[in-house]
Tab-separated table of C-alpha atoms in Angstrom:
chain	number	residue	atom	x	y	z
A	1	UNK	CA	0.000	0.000	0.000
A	2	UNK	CA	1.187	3.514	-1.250
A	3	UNK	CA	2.043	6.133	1.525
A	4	UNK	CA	-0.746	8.456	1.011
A	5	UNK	CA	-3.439	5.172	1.009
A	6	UNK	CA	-1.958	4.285	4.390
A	7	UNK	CA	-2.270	7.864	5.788
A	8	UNK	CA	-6.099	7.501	3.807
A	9	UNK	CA	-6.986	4.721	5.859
A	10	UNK	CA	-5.667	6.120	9.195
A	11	UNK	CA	-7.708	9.592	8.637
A	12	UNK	CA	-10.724	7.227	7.775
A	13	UNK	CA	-9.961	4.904	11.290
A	14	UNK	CA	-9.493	8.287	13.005
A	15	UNK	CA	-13.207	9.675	11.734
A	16	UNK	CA	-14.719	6.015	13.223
A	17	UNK	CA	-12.543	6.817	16.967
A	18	UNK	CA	-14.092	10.315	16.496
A	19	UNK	CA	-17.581	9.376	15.326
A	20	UNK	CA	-18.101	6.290	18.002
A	21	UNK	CA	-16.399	9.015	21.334
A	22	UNK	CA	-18.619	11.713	20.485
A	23	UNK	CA	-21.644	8.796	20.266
A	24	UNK	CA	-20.967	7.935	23.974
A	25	UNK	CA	-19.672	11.922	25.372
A	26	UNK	CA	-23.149	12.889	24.488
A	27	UNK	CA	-24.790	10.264	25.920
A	28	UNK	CA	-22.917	11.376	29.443
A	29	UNK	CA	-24.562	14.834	28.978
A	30	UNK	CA	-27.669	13.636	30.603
A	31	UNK	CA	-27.892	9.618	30.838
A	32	UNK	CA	-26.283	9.600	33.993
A	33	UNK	CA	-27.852	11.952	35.758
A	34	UNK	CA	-31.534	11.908	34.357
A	35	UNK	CA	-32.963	9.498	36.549
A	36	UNK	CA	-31.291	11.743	39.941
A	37	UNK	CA	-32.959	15.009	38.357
A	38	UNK	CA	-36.451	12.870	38.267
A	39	UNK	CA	-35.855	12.212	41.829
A	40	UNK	CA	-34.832	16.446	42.577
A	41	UNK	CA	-38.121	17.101	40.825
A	42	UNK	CA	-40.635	14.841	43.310
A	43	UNK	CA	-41.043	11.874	40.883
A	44	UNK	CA	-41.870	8.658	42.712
A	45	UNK	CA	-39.639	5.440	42.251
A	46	UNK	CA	-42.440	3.763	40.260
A	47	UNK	CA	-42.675	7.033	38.255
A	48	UNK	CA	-39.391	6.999	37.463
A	49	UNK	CA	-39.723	2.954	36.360
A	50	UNK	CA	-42.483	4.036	34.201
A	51	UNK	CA	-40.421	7.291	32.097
A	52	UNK	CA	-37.217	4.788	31.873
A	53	UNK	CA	-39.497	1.802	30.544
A	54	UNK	CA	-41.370	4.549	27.648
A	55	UNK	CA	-38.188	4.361	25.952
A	56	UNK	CA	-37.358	1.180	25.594
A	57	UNK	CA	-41.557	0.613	24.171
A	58	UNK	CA	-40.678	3.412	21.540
A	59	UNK	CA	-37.580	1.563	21.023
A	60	UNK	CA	-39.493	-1.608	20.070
A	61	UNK	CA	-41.907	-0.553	17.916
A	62	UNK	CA	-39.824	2.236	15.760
A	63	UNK	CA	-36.141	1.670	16.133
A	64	UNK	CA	-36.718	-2.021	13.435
A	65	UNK	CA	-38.499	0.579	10.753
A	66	UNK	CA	-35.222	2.915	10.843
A	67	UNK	CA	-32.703	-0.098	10.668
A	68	UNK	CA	-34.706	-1.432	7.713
A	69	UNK	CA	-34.635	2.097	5.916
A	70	UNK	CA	-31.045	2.394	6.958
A	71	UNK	CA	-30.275	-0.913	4.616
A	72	UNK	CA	-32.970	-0.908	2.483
A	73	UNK	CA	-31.566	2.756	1.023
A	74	UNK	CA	-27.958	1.452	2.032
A	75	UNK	CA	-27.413	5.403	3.228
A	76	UNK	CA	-26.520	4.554	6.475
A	77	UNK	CA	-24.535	7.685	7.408
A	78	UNK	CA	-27.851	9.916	6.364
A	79	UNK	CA	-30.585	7.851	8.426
A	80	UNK	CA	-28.333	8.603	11.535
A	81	UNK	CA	-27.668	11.863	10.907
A	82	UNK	CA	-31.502	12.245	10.492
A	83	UNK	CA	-32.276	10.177	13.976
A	84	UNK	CA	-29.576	12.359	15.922
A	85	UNK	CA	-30.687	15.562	14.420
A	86	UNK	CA	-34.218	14.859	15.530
A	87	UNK	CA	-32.686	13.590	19.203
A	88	UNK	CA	-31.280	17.219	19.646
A	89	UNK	CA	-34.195	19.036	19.275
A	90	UNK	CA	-36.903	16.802	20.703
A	91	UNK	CA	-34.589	16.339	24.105
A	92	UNK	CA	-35.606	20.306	24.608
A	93	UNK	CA	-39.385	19.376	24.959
A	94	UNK	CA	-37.982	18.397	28.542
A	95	UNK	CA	-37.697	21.790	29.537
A	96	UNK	CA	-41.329	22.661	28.923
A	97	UNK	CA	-42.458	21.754	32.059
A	98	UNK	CA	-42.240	20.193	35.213
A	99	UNK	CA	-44.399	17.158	36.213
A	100	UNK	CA	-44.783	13.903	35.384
A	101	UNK	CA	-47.165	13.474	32.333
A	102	UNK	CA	-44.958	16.214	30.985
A	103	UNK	CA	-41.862	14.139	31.322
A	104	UNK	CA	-43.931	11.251	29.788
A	105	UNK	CA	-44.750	13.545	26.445
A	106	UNK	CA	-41.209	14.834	26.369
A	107	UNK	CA	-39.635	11.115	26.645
A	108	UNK	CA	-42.461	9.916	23.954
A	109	UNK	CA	-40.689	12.413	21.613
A	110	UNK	CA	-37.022	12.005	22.368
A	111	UNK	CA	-36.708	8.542	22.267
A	112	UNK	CA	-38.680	7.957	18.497
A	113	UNK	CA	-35.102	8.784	17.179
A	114	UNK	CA	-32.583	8.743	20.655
A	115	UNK	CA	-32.834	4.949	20.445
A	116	UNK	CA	-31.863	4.175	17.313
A	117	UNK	CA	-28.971	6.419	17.183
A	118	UNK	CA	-26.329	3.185	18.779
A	119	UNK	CA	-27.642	0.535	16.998
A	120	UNK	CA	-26.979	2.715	13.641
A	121	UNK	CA	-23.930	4.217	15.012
A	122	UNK	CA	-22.678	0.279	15.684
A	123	UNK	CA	-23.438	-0.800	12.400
A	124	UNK	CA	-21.970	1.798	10.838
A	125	UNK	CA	-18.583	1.980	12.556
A	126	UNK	CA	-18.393	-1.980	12.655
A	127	UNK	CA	-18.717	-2.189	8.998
A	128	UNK	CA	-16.533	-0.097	8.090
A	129	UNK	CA	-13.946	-1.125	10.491
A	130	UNK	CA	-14.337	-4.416	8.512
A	131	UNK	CA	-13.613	-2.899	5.801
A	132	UNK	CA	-10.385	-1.621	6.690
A	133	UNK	CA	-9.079	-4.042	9.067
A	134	UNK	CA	-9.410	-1.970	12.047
A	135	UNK	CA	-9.873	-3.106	15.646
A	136	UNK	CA	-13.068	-2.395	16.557
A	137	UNK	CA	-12.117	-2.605	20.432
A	138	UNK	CA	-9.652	0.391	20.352
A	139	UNK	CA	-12.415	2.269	18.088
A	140	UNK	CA	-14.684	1.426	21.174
A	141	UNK	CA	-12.250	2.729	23.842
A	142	UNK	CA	-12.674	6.153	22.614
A	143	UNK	CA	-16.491	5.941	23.815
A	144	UNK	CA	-15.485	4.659	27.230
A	145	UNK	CA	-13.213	7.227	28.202
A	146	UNK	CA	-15.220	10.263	26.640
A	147	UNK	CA	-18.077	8.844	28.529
A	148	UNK	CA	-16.008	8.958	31.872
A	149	UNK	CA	-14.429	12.104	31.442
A	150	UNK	CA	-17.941	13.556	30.327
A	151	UNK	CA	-20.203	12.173	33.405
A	152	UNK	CA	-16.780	13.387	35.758
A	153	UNK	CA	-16.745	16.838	34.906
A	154	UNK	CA	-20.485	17.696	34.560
A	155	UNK	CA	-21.217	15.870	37.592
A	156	UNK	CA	-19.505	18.479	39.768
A	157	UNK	CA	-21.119	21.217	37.094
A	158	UNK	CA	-24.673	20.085	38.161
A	159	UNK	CA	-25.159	20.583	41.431
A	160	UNK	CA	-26.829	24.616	41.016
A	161	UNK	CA	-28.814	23.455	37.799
A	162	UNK	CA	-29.500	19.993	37.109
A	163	UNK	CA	-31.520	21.113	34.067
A	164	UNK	CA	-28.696	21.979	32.184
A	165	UNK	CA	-28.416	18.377	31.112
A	166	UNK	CA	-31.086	18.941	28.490
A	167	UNK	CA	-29.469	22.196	26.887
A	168	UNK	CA	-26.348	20.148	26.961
A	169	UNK	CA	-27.557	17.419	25.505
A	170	UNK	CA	-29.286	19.006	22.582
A	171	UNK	CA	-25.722	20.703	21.770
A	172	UNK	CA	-23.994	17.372	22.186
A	173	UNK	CA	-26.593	15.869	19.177
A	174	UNK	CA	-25.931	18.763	17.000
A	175	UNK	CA	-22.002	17.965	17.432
A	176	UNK	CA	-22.031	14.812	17.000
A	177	UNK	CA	-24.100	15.358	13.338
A	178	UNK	CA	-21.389	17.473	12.687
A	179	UNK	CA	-18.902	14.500	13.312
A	180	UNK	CA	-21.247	12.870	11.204
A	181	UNK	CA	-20.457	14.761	7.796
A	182	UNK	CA	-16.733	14.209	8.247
A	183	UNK	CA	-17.298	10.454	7.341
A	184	UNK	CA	-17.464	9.169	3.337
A	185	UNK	CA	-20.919	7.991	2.512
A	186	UNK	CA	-21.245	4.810	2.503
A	187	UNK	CA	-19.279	2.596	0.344
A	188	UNK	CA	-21.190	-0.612	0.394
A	189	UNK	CA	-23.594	-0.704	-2.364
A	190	UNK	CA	-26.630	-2.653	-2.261
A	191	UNK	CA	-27.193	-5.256	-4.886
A	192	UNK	CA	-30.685	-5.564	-6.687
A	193	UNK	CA	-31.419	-8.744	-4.578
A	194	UNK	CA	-31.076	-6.744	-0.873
A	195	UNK	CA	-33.002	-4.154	-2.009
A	196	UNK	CA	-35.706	-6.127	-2.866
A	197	UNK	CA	-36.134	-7.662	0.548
A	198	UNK	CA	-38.848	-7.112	2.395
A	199	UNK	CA	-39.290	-5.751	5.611
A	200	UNK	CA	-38.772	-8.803	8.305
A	201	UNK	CA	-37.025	-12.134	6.709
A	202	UNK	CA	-34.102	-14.063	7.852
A	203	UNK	CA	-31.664	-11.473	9.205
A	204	UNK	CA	-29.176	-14.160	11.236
A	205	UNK	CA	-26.836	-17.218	9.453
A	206	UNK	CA	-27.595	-19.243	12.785
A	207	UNK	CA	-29.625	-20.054	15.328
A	208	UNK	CA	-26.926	-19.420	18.400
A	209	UNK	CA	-28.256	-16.198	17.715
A	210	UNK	CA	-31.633	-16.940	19.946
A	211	UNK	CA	-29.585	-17.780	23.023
A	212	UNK	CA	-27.309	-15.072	22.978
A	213	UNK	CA	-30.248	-12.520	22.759
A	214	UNK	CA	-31.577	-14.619	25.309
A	215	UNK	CA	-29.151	-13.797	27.629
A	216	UNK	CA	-28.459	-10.024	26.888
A	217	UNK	CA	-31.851	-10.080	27.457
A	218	UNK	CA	-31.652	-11.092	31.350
A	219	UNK	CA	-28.169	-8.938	31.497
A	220	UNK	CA	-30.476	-5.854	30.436
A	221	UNK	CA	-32.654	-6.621	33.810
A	222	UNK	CA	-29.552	-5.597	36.169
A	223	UNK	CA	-28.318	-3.000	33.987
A	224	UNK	CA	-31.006	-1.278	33.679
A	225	UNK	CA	-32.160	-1.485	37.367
A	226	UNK	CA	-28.759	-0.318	38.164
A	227	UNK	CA	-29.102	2.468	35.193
A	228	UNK	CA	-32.589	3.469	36.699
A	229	UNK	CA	-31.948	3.168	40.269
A	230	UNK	CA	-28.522	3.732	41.517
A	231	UNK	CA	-28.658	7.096	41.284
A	232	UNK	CA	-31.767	7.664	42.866
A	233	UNK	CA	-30.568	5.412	46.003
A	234	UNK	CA	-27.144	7.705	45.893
A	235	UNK	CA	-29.144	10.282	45.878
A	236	UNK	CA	-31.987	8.576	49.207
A	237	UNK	CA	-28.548	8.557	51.058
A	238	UNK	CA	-27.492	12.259	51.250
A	239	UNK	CA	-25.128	12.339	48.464
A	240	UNK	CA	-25.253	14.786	45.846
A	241	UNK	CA	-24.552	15.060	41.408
A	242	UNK	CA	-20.586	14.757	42.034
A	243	UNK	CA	-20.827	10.811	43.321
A	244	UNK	CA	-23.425	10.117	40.638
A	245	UNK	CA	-20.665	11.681	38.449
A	246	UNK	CA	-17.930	10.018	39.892
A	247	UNK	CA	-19.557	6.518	39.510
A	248	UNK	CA	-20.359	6.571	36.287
A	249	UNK	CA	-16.811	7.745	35.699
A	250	UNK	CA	-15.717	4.930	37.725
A	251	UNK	CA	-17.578	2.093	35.836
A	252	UNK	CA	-16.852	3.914	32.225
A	253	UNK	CA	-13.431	3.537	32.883
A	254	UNK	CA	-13.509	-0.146	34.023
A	255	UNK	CA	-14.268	-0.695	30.524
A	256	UNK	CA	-11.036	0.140	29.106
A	257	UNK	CA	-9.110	-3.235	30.350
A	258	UNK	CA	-12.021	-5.467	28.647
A	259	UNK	CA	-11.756	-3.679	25.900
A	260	UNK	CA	-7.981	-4.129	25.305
A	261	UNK	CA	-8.308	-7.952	25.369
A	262	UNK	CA	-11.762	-7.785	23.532
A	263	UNK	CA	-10.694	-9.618	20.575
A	264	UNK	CA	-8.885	-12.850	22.108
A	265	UNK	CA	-11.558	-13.041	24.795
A	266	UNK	CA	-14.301	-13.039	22.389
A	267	UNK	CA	-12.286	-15.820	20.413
A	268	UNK	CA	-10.928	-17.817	23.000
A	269	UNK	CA	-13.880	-18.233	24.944
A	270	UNK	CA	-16.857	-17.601	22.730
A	271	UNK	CA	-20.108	-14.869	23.595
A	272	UNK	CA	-22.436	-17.349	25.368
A	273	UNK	CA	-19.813	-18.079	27.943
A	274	UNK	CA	-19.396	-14.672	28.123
A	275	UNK	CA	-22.589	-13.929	28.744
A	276	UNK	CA	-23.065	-17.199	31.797
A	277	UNK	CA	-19.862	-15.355	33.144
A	278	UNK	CA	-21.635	-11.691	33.061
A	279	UNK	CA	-24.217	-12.916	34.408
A	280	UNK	CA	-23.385	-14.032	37.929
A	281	UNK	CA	-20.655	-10.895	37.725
A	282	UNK	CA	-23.696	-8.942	37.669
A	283	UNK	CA	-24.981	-10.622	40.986
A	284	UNK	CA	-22.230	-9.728	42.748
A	285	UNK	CA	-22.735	-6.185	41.408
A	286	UNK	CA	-26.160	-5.945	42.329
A	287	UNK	CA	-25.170	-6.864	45.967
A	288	UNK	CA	-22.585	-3.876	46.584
A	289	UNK	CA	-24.948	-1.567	44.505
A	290	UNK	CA	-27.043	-2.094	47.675
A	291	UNK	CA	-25.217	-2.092	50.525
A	292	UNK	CA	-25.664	1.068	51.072
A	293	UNK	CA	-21.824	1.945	52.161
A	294	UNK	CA	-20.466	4.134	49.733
A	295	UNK	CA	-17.264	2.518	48.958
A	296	UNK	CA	-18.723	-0.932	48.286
A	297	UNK	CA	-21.383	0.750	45.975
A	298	UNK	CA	-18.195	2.636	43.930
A	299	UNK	CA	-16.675	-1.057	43.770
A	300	UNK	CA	-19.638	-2.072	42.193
A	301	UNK	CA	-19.125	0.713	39.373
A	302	UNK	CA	-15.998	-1.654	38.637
A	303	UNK	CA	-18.098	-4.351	37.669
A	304	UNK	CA	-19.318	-2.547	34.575
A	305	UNK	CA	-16.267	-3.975	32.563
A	306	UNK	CA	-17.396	-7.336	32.932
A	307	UNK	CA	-21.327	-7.122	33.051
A	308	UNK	CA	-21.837	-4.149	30.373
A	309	UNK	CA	-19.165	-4.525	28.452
A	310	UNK	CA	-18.092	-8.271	27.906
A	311	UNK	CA	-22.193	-8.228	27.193
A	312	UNK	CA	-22.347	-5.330	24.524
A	313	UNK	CA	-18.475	-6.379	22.958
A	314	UNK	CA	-19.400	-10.326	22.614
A	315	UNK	CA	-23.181	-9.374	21.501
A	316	UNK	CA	-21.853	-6.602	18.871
A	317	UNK	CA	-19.501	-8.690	17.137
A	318	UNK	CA	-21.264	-11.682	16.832
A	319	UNK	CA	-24.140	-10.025	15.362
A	320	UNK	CA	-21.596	-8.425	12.877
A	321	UNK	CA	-19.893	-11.779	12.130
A	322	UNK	CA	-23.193	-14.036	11.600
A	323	UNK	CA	-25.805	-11.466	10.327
A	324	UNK	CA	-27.695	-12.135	6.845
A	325	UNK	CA	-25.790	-9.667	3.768
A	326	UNK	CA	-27.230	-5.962	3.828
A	327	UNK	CA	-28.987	-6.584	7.135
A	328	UNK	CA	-26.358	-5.440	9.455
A	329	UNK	CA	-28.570	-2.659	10.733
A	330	UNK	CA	-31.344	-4.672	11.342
A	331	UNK	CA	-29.303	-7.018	12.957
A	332	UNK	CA	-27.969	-4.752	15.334
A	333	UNK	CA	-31.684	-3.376	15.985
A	334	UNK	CA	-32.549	-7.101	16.708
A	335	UNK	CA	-30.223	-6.820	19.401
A	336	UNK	CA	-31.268	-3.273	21.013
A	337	UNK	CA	-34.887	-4.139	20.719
A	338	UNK	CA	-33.911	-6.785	23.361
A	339	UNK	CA	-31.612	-4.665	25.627
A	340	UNK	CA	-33.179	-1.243	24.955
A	341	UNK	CA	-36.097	-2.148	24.366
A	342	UNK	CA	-37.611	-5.687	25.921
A	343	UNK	CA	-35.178	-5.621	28.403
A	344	UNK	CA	-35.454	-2.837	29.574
A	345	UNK	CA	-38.872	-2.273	29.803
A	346	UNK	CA	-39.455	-5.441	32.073
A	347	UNK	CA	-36.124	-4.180	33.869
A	348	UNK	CA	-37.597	-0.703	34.567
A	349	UNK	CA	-41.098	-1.497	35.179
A	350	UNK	CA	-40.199	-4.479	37.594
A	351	UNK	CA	-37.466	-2.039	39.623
A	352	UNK	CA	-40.431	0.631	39.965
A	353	UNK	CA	-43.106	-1.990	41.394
A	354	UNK	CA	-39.643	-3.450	43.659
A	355	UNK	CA	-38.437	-0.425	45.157
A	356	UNK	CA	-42.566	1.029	46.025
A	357	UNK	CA	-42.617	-2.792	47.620
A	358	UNK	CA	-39.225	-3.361	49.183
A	359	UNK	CA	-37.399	-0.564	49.115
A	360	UNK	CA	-34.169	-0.380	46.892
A	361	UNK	CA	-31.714	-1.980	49.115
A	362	UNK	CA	-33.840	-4.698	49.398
A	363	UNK	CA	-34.443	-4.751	45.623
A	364	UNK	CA	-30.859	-4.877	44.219
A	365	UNK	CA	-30.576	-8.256	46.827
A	366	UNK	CA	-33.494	-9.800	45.333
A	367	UNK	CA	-32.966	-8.980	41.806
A	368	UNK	CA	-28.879	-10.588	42.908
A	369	UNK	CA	-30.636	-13.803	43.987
A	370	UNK	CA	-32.440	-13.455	40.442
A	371	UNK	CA	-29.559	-13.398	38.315
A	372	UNK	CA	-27.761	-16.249	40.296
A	373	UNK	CA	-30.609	-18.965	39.686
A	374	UNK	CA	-30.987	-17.599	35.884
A	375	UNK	CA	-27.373	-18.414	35.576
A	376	UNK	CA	-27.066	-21.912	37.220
A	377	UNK	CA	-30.443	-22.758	35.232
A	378	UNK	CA	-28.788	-21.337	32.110
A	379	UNK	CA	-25.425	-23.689	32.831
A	380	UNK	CA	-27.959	-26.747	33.130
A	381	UNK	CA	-29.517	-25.885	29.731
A	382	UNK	CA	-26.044	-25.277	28.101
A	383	UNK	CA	-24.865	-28.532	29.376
A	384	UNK	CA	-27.986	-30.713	28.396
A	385	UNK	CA	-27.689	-29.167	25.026
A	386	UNK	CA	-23.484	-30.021	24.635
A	387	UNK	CA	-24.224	-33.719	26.200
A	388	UNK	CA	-26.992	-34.206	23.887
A	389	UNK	CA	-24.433	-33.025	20.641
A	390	UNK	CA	-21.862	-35.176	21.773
A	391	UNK	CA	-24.107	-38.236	21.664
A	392	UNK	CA	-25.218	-37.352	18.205
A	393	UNK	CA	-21.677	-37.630	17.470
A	394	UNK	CA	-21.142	-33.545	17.168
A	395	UNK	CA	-18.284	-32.316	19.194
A	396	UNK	CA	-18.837	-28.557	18.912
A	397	UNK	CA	-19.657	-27.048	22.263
A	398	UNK	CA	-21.442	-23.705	22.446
């Protein structure tokens, strides 16, 4: 390769380390903090479980009709710069007014395009880190520390107005579509036979697929208890914006060892063990998220490197790797609608009625014990499955 293609294909892998930090920075502008500022502004726990579960509903039911446009045009760059446009200015309806069924309108708007911005921004960057060889874990890193540098600094910059995280948020969207523009359009063009497809169809070469969005799917319970929740039980305690800062700046950087030993892991050991090991690390995270003493609770933030990511890194690339030709986006979006959306609804919804019930102390035990007999139960199945291959003569284990 010629000296200028070289420096070509750098400037290219630099736009998709630029592109996928700025994803995750804006998402630190007011993820992090939005469930504390429902709490500041008199929302109930259950209230709260109900705003964080509209999302993830929206998610379901529109995020599948952008992924299909995305491939069915093959303008993949466009769609999301279209979805994050539309995230900037509907995150303003937020500051319209205060009270619940406000919050619900404002979230009903937001999240028709917020959600699909990952799933498009995933299948974007992954293919064309494909296409040039690039390591999609370093790419990755660049999210994970502009996410923890992000939630650090504005956590501290919150405490006189929490609202802020809305204004900031909007500008983060219209940055990012600016970020946007400085990548080619896409170079993948889509043969008469993709375009043709209809909306739906086979998207996945294999059926592994089923029990790998099985188990994000019971990963997405914890997270997004511990998403919804932890803040508001930082906040129950006395503690203010800078630890709900600090923790997510704490658990964003965890992420960074994973990621530099993405690749073998995912090889050596495969994403369904992956997953059985996330989740029982996710037990044990639940457990210090609850304790209730502060620096057990930061440990837990720790535990993001092997719950989170190890679950998003194996799930990503073996969607990539296994998906159907010109369905990438709509493979990804299979894989959101389970942990945005499905996942997160029952997550969110099933916190809410917890913590009215038992409190959220009690809660993050209970939902501990959860994960633990999901996981044995899981092994059980994965064993009867192997034992059952090896008798028909097959001697691939999943």
């Amino acid at each position: 390769m010629r000296r200028g293609e070289k420096r070509m294909e750098r400037g290219s892998a630099g736009q998709l380390l630029a592109v996928n930090t700025f994803v995750w920075v804006t998402t630190a502008l007011y993820a992090p903090f939005i469930g504390a500022y429902y709490a500041e502004q008199g929302i109930t726990p259950f209230q709260v479980g109900v705003l964080t579960a509209i999302g993830p509903v929206v998610s379901t039911l529109i995020q599948p009709l952008w992924a299909y446009i995305s491939d069915r045009l093959g303008k993949r760059r466009r769609v999301l710069m279209i979805v994050t446009i539309g995230s900037g200015l509907t995150i303003l309806t937020y500051l319209l007014h205060v009270s619940f069924h406000a919050f619900v309108a404002a979230t009903l708007c937001f999240t028709v395009f917020q959600t699909s911005i990952l799933p498009l921004a995933d299948a974007l960057v992954t293919q064309e880190a494909a296409r040039q060889k690039a390591n999609f874990a370093k790419i990755r890193m660049g999210g994970t520390t502009g996410y923890a540098i992000t939630a650090l600094v504005l956590g501290n910059f919150l405490k006189a107005r929490p609202e802020l995280i809305f204004v900031l948020g909007s500008c983060g969207f219209f940055l990012l579509t600016f970020f946007l523009r400085l990548l080619p359009e896409d170079k993948t063009r889509q043969s008469v036979e993709i375009k043709k497809q209809k909306f739906g169809g086979e998207i996945f070469k294999t059926k592994q697929i089923y029990l790998v969005l099985l188990l994000a799917f019971v990963m997405q319970l914890g997270l997004s208890f511990t998403g919804t929740f932890y803040s508001v039980y930082v906040m129950s305690l006395g503690y203010g914006q800078f630890i709900v800062g600090l923790s997510s700046c704490i658990s964003a950087m965890s992420e960074l060892p994973v990621l530099l030993f993405a690749d073998r892991l995912v090889k050596k050991f495969g994403a369904v063990r992956l997953l059985e090991f996330s989740v029982f690390m996710m037990a044990t995270r639940l457990l210090l998220a609850g304790s209730g003493v502060l620096p057990l609770m930061l440990a837990s933030q720790l535990l993001q490197s092997v719950t989170y990511m190890t679950t998003y890194y194996s799930c990503v690339v073996f969607i990539s790797e296994n998906v159907q030709e010109g369905k990438i986006s709509q493979g990804q979006s299979r894989l959101a609608m389970v942990q945005a959306g499905i996942g997160a609804v029952v997550g969110s919804i099933l916190g809410g009625c917890m913590t009215e019930r038992l409190g959220v102390s009690l809660s993050f035990t209970v939902l501990a014990a959860g994960m633990v007999a999901v996981g044995l139960v899981n092994i059980l199945i994965i064993y009867y499955i192997n034992k059952k291959r090896k008798k028909g003569g097959v001697i691939h284990e999943i």
